[in-house]
CSV table of C-alpha atoms and ligand atoms in Angstrom, one decimal:
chain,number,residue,atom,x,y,z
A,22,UNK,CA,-10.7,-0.3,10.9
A,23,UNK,CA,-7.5,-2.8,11.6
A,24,UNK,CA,-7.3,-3.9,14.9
A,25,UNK,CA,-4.0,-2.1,16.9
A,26,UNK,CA,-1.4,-3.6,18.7
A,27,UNK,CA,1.7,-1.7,20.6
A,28,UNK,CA,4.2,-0.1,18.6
A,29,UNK,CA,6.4,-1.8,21.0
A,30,UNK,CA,5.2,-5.0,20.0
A,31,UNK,CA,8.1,-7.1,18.0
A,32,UNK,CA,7.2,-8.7,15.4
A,33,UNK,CA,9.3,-11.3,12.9
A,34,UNK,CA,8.4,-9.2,9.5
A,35,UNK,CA,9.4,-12.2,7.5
A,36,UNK,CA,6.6,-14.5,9.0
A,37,UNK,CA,3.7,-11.9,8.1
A,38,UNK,CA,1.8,-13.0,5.0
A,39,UNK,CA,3.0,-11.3,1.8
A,40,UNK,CA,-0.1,-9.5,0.4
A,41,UNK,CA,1.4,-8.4,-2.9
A,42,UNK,CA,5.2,-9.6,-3.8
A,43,UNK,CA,7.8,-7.4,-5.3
A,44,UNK,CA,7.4,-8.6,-8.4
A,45,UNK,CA,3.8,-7.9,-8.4
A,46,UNK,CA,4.9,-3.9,-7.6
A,47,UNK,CA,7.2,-4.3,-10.1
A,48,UNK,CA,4.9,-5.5,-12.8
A,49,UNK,CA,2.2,-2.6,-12.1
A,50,UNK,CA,4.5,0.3,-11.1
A,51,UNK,CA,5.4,-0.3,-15.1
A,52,UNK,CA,1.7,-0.7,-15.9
A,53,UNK,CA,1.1,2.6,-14.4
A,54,UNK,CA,4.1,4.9,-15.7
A,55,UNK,CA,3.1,3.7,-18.9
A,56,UNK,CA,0.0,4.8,-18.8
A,57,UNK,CA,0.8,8.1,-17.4
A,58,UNK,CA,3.2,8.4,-20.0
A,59,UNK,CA,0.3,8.1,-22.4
A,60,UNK,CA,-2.2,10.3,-21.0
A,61,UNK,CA,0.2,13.0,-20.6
A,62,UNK,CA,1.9,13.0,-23.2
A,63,UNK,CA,3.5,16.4,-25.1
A,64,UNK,CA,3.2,17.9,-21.5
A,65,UNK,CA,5.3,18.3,-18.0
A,66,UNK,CA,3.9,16.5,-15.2
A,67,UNK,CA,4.7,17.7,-11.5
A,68,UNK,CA,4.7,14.9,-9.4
A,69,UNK,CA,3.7,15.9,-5.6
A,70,UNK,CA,4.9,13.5,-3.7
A,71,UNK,CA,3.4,12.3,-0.3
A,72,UNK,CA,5.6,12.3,2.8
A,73,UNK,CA,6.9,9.6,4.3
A,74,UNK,CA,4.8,6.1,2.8
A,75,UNK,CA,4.9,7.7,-1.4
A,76,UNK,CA,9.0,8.1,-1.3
A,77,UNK,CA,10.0,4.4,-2.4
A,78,UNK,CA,6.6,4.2,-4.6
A,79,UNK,CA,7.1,8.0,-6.4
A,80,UNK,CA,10.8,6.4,-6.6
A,81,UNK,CA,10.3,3.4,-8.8
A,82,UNK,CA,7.4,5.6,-10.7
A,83,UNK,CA,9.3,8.2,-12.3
A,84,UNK,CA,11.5,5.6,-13.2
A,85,UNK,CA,9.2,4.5,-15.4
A,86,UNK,CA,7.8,7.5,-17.2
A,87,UNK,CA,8.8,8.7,-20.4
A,88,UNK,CA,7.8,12.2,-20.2
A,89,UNK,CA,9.4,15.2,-18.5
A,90,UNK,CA,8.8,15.9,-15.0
A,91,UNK,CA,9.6,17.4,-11.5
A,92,UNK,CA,9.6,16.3,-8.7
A,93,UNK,CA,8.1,17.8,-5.2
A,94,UNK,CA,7.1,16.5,-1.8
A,95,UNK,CA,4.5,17.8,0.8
A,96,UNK,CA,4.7,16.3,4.2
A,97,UNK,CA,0.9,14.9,5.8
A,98,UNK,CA,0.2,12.8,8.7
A,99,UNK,CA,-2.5,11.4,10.7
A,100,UNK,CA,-1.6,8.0,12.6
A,101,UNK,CA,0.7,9.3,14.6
A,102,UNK,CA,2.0,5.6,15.3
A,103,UNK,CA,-1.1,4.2,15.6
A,104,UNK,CA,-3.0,1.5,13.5
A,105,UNK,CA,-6.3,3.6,12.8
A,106,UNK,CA,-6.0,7.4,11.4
A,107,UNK,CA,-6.6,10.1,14.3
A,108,UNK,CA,-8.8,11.9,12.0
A,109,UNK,CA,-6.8,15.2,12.1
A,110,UNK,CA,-4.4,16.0,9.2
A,111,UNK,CA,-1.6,17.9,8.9
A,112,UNK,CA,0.1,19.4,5.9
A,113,UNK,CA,3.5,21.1,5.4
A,114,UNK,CA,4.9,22.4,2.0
A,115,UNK,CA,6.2,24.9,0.2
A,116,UNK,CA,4.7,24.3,-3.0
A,117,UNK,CA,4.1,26.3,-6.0
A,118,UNK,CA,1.6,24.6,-8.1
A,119,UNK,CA,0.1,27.5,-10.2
A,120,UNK,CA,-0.8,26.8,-13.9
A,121,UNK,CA,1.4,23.3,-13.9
A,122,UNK,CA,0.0,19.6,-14.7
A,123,UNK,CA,0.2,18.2,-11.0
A,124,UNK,CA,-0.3,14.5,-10.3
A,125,UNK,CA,-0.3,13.9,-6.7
A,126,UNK,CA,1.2,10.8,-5.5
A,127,UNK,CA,0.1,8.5,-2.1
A,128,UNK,CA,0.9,5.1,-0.8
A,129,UNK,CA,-2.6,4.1,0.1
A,130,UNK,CA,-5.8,5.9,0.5
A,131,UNK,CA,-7.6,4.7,3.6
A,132,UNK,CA,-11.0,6.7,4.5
A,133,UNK,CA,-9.5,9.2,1.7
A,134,UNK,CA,-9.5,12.5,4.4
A,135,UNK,CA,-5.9,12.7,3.8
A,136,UNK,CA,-6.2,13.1,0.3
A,137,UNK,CA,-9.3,15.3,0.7
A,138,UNK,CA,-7.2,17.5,2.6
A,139,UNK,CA,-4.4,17.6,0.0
A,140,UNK,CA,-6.6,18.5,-2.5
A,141,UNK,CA,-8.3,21.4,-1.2
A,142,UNK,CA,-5.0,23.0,0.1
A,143,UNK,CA,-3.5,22.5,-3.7
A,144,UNK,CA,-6.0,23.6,-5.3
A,145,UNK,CA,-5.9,26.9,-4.1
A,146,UNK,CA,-2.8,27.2,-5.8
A,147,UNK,CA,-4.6,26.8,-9.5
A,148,UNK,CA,-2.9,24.1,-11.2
A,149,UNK,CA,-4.0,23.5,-14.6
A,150,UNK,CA,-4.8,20.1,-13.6
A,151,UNK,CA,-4.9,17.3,-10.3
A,152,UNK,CA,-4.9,14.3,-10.3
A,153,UNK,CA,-4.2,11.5,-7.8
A,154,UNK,CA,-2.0,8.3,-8.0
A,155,UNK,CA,-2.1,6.1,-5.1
A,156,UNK,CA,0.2,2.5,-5.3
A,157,UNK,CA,-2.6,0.9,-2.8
A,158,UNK,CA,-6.7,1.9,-2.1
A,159,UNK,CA,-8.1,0.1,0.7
A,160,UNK,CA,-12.1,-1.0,0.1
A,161,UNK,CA,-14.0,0.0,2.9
A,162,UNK,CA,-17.2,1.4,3.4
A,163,UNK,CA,-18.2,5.2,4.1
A,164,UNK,CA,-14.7,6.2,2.1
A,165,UNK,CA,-15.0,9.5,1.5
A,166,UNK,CA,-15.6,10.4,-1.9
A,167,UNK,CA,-12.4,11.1,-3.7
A,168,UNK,CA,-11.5,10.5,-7.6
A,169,UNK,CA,-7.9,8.6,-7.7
A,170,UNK,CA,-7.4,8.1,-10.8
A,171,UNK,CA,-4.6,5.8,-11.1
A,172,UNK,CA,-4.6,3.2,-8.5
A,173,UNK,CA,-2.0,0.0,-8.3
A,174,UNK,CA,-4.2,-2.7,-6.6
A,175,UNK,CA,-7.4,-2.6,-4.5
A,176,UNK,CA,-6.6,-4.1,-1.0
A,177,UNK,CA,-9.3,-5.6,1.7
A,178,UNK,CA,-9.4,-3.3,5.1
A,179,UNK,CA,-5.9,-4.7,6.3
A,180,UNK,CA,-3.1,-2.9,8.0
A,181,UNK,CA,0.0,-3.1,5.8
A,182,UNK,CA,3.3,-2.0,5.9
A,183,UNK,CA,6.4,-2.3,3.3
A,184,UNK,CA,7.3,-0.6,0.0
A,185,UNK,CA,7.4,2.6,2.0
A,186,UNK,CA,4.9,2.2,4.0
A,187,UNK,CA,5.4,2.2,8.1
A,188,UNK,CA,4.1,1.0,11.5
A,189,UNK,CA,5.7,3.7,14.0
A,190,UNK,CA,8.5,4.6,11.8
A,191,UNK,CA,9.5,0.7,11.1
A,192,UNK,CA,9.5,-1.5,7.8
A,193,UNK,CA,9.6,1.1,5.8
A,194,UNK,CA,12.4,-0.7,4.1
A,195,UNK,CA,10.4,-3.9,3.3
A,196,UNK,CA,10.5,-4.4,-0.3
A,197,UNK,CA,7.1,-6.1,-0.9
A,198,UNK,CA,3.9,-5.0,1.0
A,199,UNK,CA,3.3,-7.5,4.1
A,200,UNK,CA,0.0,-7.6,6.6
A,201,UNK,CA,0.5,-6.7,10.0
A,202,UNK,CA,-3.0,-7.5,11.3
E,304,LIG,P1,-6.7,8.2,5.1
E,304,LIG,O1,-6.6,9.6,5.4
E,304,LIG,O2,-7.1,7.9,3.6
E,304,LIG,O3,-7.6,7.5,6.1
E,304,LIG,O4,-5.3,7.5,5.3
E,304,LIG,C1,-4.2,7.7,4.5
E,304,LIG,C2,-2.9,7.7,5.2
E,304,LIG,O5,-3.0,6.8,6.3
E,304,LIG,C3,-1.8,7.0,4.3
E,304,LIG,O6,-1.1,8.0,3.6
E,304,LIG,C4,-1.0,6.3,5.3
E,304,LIG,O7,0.0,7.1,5.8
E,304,LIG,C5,-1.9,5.9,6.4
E,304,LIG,N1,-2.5,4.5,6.3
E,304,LIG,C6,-3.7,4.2,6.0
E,304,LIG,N2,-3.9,2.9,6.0
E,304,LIG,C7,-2.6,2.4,6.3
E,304,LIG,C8,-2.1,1.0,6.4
E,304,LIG,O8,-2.8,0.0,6.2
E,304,LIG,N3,-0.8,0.9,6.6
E,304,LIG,C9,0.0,2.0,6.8
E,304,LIG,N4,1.3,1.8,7.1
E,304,LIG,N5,-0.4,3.3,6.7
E,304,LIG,C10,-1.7,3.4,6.4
């Protein structure tokens, strides 16, 4: 995967390349609320969102449904403020996802273990249906295979940050998503 560098490291955030511009967020956070809005609508959707990278993405999401919803979070990590995942995950929630619509919602699915994770810890709780929204899905080989439905734009094998998304706990606040490697 992307090539690491110390979390130390400062870097200039505005001289990164921009890989996709606010506007560009903008245009297909809309695309995909209203489709959501479509597909479920008449029913209550319970968005799960994923701790820390999905907060500023679930944000501007709901924003633009048009059906009822609620709102959750479940906390998982893996990087541990590295570039490449450590390959363990770890999950905390208090979740009760029994007989509800539940539409689980990620920043970016890298080798998709997180979300493999996530989904076999929810489903135990037998929600009437899963499904996955994730704003970015990297396109690398060997990805394990899990169905996201609804994804915002298919990115090359780059580390990114912005939009939510972090390098040791930093430009998070970044409103567009920007390359780091
Ligand atoms: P996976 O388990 O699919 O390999 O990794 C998913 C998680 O790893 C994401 O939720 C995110 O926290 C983190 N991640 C994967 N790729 C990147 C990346 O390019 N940039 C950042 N900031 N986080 C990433």
């Amino acid at each position: 995967m992307s090539s690491a560098s110390s979390p130390e490291e400062i870097i200039n955030i505005n001289s990164q390349e921009v890989l996709i511009s606010r506007g560009q967020i903008n245009q297909r956070v809309e695309e995909l609320g209203r489709q959501i809005s479509a597909d479920y609508q008449g029913r209550e959707l319970h968005l799960v969102g994923v701790l820390n990278g999905a907060f500023i993405f679930l944000a501007d999401l709901v924003r633009q449904l048009s059906i009822p919803c609620q709102i959750c979070f479940l906390q998982a990590s893996s990087y541990k403020d590295k570039k490449v995942s450590s390959g363990e995950v770890t999950l905390m929630h208090n979740l009760d996802l029994s007989g509800k619509d539940v539409m689980v919602v990620e920043d970016i699915v890298d080798t998709g273990l997180t979300l493999k994770y996530i989904l076999e810890d929810l489903q135990q709780q037998k929600p009437t249906s899963i499904e996955i929204c994730a704003l970015l899905s990297k396109n690398i080989p060997d990805k394990i295979p899990v169905e996201v439905k609804y994804v915002g734009f298919e990115i090359e094998d780059r580390f990114v940050v912005g939009y939510g998304l972090d390098y040791a706990e930093k430009y998070r606040e970044v409103p567009h998503i920007a390359c780091l490697d």
